[in-house]
Tab-separated table of C-alpha atoms in Angstrom:
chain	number	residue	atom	x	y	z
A	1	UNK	CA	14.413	-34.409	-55.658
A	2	UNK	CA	14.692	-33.091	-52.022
A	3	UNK	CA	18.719	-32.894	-50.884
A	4	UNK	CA	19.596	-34.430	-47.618
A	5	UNK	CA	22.403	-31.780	-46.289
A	6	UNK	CA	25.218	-33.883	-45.222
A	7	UNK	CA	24.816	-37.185	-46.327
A	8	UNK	CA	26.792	-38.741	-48.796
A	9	UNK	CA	27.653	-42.276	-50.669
A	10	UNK	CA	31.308	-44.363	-50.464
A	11	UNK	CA	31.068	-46.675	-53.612
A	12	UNK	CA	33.800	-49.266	-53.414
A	13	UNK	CA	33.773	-52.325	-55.272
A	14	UNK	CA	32.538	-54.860	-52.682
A	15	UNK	CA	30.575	-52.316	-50.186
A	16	UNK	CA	28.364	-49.252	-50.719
A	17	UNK	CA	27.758	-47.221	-47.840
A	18	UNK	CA	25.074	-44.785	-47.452
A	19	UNK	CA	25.754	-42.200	-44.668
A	20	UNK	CA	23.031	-39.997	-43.143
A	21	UNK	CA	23.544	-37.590	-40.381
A	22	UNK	CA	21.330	-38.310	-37.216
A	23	UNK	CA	20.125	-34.772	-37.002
A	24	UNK	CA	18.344	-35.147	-40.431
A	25	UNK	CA	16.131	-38.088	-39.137
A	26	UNK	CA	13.560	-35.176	-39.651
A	27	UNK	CA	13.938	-34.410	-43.412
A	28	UNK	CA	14.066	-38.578	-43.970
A	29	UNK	CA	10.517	-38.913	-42.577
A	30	UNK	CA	9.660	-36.645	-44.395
A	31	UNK	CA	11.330	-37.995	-47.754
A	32	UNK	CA	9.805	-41.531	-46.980
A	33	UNK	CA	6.574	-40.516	-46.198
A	34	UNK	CA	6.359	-38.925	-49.727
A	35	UNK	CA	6.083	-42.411	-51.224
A	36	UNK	CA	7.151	-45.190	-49.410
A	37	UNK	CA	7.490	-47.950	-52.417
A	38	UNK	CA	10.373	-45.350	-54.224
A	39	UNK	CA	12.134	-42.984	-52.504
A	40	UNK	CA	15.588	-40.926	-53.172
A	41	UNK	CA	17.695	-37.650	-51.815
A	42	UNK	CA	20.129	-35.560	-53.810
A	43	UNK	CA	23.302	-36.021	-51.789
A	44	UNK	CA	26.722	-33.797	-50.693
A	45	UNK	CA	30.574	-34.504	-52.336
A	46	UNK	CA	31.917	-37.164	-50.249
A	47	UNK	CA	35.520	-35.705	-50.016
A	48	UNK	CA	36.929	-39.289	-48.972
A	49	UNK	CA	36.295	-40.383	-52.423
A	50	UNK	CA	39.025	-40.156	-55.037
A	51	UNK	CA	36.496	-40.747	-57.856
A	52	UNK	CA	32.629	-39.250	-58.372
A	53	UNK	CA	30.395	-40.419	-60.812
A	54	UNK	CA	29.592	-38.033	-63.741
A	55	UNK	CA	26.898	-37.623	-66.430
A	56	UNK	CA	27.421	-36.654	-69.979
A	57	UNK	CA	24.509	-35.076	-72.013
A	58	UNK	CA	24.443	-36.294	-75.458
A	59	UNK	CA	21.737	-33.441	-76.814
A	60	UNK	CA	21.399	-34.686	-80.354
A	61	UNK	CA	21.085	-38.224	-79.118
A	62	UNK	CA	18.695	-37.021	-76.533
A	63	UNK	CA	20.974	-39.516	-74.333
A	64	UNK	CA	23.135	-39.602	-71.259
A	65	UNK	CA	26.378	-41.548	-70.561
A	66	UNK	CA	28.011	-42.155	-67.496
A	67	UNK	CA	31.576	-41.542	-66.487
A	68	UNK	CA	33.789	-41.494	-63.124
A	69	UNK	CA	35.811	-38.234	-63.201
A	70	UNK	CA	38.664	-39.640	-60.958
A	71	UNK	CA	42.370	-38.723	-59.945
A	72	UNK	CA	44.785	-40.551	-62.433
A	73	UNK	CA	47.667	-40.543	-60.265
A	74	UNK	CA	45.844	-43.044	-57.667
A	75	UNK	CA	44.430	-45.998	-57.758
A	76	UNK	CA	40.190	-45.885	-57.203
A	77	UNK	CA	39.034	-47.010	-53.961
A	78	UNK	CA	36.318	-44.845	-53.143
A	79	UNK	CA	33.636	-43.237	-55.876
A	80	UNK	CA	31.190	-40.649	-55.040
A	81	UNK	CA	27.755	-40.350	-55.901
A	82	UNK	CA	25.076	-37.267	-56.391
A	83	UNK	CA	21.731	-39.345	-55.656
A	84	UNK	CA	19.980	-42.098	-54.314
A	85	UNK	CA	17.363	-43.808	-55.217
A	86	UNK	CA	15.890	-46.788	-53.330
A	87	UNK	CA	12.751	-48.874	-55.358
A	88	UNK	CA	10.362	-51.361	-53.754
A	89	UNK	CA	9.610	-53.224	-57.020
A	90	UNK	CA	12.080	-55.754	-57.615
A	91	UNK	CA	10.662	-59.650	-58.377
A	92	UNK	CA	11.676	-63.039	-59.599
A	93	UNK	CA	15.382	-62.199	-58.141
A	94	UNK	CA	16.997	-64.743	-55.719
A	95	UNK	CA	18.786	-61.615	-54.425
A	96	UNK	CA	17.285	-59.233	-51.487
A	97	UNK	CA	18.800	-56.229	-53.997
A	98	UNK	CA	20.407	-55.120	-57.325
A	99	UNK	CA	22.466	-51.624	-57.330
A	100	UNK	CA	23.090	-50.243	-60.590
A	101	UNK	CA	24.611	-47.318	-61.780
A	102	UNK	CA	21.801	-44.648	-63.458
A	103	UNK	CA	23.880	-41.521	-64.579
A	104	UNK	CA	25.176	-39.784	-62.153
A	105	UNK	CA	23.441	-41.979	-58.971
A	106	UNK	CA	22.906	-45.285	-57.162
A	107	UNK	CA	19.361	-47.263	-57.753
A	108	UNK	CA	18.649	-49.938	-55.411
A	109	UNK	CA	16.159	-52.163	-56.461
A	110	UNK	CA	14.712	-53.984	-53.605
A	111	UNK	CA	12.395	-56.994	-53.114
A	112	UNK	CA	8.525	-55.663	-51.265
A	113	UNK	CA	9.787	-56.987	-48.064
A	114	UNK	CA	13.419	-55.592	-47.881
A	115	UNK	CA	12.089	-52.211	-48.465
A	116	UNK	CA	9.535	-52.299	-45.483
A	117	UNK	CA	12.475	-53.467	-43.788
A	118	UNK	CA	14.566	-49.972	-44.540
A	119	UNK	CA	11.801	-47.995	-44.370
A	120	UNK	CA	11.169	-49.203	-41.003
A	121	UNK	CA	14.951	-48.540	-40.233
A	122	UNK	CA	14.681	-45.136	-41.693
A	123	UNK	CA	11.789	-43.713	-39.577
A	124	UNK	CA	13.809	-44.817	-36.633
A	125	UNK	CA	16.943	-43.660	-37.890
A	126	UNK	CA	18.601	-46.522	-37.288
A	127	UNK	CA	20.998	-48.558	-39.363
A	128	UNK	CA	20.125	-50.655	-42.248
A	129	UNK	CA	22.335	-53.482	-43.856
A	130	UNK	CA	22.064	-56.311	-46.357
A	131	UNK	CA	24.249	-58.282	-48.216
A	132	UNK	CA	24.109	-60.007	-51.913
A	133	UNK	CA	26.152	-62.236	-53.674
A	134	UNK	CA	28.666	-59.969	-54.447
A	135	UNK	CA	27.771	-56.143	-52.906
A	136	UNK	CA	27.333	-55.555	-49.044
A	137	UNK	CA	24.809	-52.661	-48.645
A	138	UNK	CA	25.062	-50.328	-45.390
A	139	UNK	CA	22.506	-47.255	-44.478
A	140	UNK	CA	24.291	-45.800	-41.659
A	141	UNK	CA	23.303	-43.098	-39.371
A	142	UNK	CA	26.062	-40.963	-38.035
A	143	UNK	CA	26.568	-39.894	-34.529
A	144	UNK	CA	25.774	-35.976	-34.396
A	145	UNK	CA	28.728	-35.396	-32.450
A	146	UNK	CA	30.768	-36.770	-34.757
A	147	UNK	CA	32.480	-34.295	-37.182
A	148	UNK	CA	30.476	-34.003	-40.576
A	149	UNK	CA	32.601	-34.064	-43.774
A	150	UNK	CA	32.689	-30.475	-45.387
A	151	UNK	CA	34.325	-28.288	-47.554
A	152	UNK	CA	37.287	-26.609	-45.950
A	153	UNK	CA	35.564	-23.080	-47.608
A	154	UNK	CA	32.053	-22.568	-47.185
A	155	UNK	CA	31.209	-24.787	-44.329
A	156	UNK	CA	29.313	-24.078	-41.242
A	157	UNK	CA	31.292	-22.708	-39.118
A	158	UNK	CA	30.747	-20.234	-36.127
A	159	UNK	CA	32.841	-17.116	-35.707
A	160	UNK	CA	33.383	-17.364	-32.455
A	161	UNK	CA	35.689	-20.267	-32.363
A	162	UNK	CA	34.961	-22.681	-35.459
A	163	UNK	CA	32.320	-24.750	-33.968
A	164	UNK	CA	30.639	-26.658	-36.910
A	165	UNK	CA	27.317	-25.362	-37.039
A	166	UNK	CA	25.771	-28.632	-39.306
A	167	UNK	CA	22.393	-29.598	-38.366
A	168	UNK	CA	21.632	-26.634	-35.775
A	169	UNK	CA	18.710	-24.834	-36.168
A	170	UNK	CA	18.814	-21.354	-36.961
A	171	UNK	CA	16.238	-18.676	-36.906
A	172	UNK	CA	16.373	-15.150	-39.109
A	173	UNK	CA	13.859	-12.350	-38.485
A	174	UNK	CA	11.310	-11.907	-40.843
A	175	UNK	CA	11.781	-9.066	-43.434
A	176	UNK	CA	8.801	-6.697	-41.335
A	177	UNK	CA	10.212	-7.775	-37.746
A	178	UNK	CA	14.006	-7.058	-39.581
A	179	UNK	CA	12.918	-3.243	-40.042
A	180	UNK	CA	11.178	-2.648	-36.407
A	181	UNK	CA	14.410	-4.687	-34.335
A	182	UNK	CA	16.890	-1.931	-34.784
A	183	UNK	CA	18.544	-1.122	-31.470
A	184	UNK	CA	20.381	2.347	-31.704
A	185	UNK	CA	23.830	2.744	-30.335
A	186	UNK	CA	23.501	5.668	-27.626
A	187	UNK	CA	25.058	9.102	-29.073
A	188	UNK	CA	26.203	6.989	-32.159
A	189	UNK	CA	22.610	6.735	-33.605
A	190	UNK	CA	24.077	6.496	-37.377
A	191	UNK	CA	24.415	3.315	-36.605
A	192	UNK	CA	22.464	0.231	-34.404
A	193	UNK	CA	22.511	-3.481	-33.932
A	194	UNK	CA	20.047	-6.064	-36.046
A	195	UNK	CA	19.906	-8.972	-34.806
A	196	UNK	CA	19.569	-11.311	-37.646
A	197	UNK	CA	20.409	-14.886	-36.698
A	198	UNK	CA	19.518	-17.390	-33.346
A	199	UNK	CA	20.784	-20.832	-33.680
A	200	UNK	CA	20.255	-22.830	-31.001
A	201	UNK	CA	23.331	-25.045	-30.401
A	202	UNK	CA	21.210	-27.706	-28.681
A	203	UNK	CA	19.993	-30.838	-31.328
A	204	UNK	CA	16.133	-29.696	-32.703
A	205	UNK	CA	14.378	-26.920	-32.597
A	206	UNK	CA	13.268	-24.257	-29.746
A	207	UNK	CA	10.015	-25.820	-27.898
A	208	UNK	CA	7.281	-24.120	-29.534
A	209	UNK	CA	5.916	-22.767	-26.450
A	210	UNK	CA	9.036	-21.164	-25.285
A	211	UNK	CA	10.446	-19.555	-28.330
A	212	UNK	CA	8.971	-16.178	-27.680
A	213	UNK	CA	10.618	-16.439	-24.098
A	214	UNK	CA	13.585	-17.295	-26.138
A	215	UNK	CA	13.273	-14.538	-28.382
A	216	UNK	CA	12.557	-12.031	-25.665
A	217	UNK	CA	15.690	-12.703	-24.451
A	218	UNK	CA	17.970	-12.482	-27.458
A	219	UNK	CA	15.961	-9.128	-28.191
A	220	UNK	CA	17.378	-7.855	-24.235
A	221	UNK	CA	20.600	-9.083	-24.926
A	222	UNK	CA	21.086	-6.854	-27.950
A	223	UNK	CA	20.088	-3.784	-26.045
A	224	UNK	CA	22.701	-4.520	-23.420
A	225	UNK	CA	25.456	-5.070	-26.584
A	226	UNK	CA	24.179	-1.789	-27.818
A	227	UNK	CA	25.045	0.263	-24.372
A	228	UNK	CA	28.607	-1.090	-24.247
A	229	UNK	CA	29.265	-1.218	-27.988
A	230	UNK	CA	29.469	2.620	-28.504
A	231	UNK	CA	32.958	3.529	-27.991
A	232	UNK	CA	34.221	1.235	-30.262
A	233	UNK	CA	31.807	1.941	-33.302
A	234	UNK	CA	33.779	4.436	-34.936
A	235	UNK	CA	36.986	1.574	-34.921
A	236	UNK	CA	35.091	-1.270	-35.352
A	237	UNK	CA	33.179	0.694	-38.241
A	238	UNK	CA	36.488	1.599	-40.001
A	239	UNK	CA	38.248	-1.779	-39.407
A	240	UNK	CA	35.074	-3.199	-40.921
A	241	UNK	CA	34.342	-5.222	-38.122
A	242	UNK	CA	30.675	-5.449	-38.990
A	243	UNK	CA	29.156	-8.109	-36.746
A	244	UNK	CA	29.212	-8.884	-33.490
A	245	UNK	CA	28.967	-12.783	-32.662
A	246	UNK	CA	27.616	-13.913	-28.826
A	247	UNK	CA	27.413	-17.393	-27.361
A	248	UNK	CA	25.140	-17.838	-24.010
A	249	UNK	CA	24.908	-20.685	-22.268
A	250	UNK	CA	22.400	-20.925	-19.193
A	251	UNK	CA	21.765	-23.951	-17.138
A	252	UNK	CA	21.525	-25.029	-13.595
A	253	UNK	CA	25.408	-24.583	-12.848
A	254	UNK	CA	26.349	-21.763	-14.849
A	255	UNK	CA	25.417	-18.489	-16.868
A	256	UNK	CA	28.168	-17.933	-19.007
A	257	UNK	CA	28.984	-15.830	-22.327
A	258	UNK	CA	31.689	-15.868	-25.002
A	259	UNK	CA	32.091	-13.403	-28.045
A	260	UNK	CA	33.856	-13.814	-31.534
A	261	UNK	CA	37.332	-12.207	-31.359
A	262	UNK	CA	38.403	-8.340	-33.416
A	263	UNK	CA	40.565	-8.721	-35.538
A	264	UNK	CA	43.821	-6.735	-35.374
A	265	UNK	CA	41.679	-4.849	-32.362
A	266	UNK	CA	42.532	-7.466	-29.535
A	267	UNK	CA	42.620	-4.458	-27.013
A	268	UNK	CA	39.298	-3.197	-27.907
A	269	UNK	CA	37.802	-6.166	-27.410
A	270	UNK	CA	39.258	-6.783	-24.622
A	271	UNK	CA	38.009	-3.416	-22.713
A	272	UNK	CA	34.799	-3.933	-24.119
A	273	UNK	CA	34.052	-7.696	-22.750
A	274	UNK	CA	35.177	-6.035	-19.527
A	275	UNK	CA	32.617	-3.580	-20.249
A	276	UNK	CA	29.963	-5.904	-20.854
A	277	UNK	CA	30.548	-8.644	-18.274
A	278	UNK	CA	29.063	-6.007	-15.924
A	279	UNK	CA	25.387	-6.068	-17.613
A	280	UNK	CA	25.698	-9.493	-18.933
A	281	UNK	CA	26.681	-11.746	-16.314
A	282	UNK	CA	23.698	-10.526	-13.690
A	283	UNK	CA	21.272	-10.618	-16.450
A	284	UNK	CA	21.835	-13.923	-17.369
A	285	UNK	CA	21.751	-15.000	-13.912
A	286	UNK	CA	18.265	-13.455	-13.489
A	287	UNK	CA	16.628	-15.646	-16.787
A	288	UNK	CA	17.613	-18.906	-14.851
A	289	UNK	CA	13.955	-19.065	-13.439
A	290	UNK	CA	12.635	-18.101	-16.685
A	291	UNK	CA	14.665	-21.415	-18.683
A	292	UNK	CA	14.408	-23.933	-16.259
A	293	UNK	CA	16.054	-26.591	-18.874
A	294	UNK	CA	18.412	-24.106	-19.476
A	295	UNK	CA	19.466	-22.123	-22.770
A	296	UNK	CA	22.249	-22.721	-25.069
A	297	UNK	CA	22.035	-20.296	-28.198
A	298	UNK	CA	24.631	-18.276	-30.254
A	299	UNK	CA	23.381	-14.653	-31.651
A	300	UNK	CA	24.612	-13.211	-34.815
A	301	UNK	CA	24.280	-9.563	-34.380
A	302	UNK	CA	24.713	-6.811	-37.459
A	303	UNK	CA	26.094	-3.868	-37.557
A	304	UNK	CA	23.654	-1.034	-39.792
A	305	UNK	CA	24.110	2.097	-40.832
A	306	UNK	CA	20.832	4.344	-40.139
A	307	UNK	CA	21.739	7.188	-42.179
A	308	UNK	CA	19.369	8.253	-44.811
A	309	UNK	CA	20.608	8.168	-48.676
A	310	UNK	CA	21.377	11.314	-50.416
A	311	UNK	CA	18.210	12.777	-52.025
A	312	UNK	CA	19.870	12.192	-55.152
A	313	UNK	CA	20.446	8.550	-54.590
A	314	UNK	CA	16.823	8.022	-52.909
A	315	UNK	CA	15.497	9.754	-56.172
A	316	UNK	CA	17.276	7.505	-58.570
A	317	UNK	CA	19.182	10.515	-60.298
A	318	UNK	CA	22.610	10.260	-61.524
A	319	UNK	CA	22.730	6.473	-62.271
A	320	UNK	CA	20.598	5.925	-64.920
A	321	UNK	CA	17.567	5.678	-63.552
């Protein structure tokens, strides 16, 4: 079952609500074009819920039981699910749906009709509602600029100043191109740049047609890092500072840059943005012809050591090889 990143299900005991960020609209085509009479995503931990839905294997029953793993010291309001499951093959019900409970996940049996009606809602990403005799059913589509509900460790977040990264495309160097896009730090040649992540803080993906202009110009912008970066290797090497964050922003009214912050080396960081604001600013002034619609993109740069192993290491000797 394919997992729709972000989405999530509030289970109360009049209402179930079935959220799905707008930036996935994507990945549901997808899922509904798979089979269009029964169709389901693995879903995240809604953290408003104070109760999730559980499954307990019986193994010498070869059966499963369902429980809700809940917070005794509050009364349920809200119960979490891990799947969804929608089915075009309910008849000879006076109702438009039924929602049971199947383990751990939702099934909502729907009548022919009602499910051409959400799958028509789904491929345009907009939202879906019914309502029963005793359940009101909501498929809601939420705003991308609203916040996304996450786990305060682990979530998508950028370096440079905690910008939730959910639902932006990113883009990582194959393993071949990974080897050949070392950029050397002048008279520190131990060590060079990688650049190993674009994400493109714009909703979608790069135009096709422009993404090796794109790339071309992440690829400059880590040779101009790599001129200013070298007097502050050593320090940044030994405070293990090993990355070095960018966002760029071009567009018709500006050409601006940001970095993420040292820690505990505020001063270094300062001299070097000083340092660099004298190659970056002009060069990002002179792409404007080359993005007319403009570039917004944030560059994950590592730091690599290019010194060769020990020949006894290299060899394998000495541990256990």
């Amino acid at each position: 079952m394919a997992k729709l990143p972000g989405s999530y299900v509030s289970l109360s005991d009049s209402k179930t609500e079935i959220v799905i960020p707008e930036w996935t609209a994507e990945e549901v085509k997808s899922i509904v074009e798979t089979n269009r009479n029964m169709l389901g995503w693995a879903l995240d931990f809604n953290q408003q819920a104070d109760s999730h839905l559980v499954c307990e294997q019986n193994l010498e029953m070869g059966s499963f039981q369902t429980h809700i793993f809940s917070n005794h010291n509050t009364k349920r309001k809200i119960t979490g699910a891990t799947f969804i499951i929608f089915d075009g093959a309910l008849k000879n019900s006076s109702e438009q749906f039924e929602l049971r409970v199947v383990e751990d996940g939702l099934v909502v049996r729907m009548q022919p009709d009602t499910m051409a009606e959400l799958i028509k809602a789904l491929l345009a990403a907009e939202n879906f509602t019914l309502q029963s005799a005793n359940m009101h059913l909501e498929v809601a589509f939420q705003p991308s600029q609203q916040p996304f509900l996450q786990h305060a460790q682990g979530a998508l977040r950028s370096p440079i100043d905690g910008h939730n990264l959910m639902g932006k495309y990113q883009y990582g160097l194959v393993l071949n191109r990974q080897f050949r896009s070392q950029n050397f730090v002048p008279t520190a040649t131990e060590w060079a740049l990688r650049l190993a992540t674009v994400i493109n803080m714009e909703q979608g993906k790069f135009p096709s047609v422009l993404q090796p202009k794109f790339f071309e110009v992440c690829e400059q912008i880590v040779v101009i890092v790599s001129h200013t970066i070298q007097p502050f290797i050593a320090v940044l090497v030994a405070a293990g500072q090993r990355r070095i964050c960018l966002r760029v922003r071009v567009d018709d009214e500006c050409a601006i840059y940001d970095s993420e912050q040292w820690s505990q080396l505020e001063d270094q960081h300062y001299y070097w943005t000083n340092s660099l604001d004298e190659q970056m600013i002009p060069f990002l002034y002179s792409i404007c012809s080359w993005v007319p619609n403009g570039l917004h993109i944030e560059l994950h740069l590592n730091i690599i050591s290019t010194r060769p192993l020990p020949m006894e290491l290299a060899l394998g000797k000495d541990i256990g090889f």
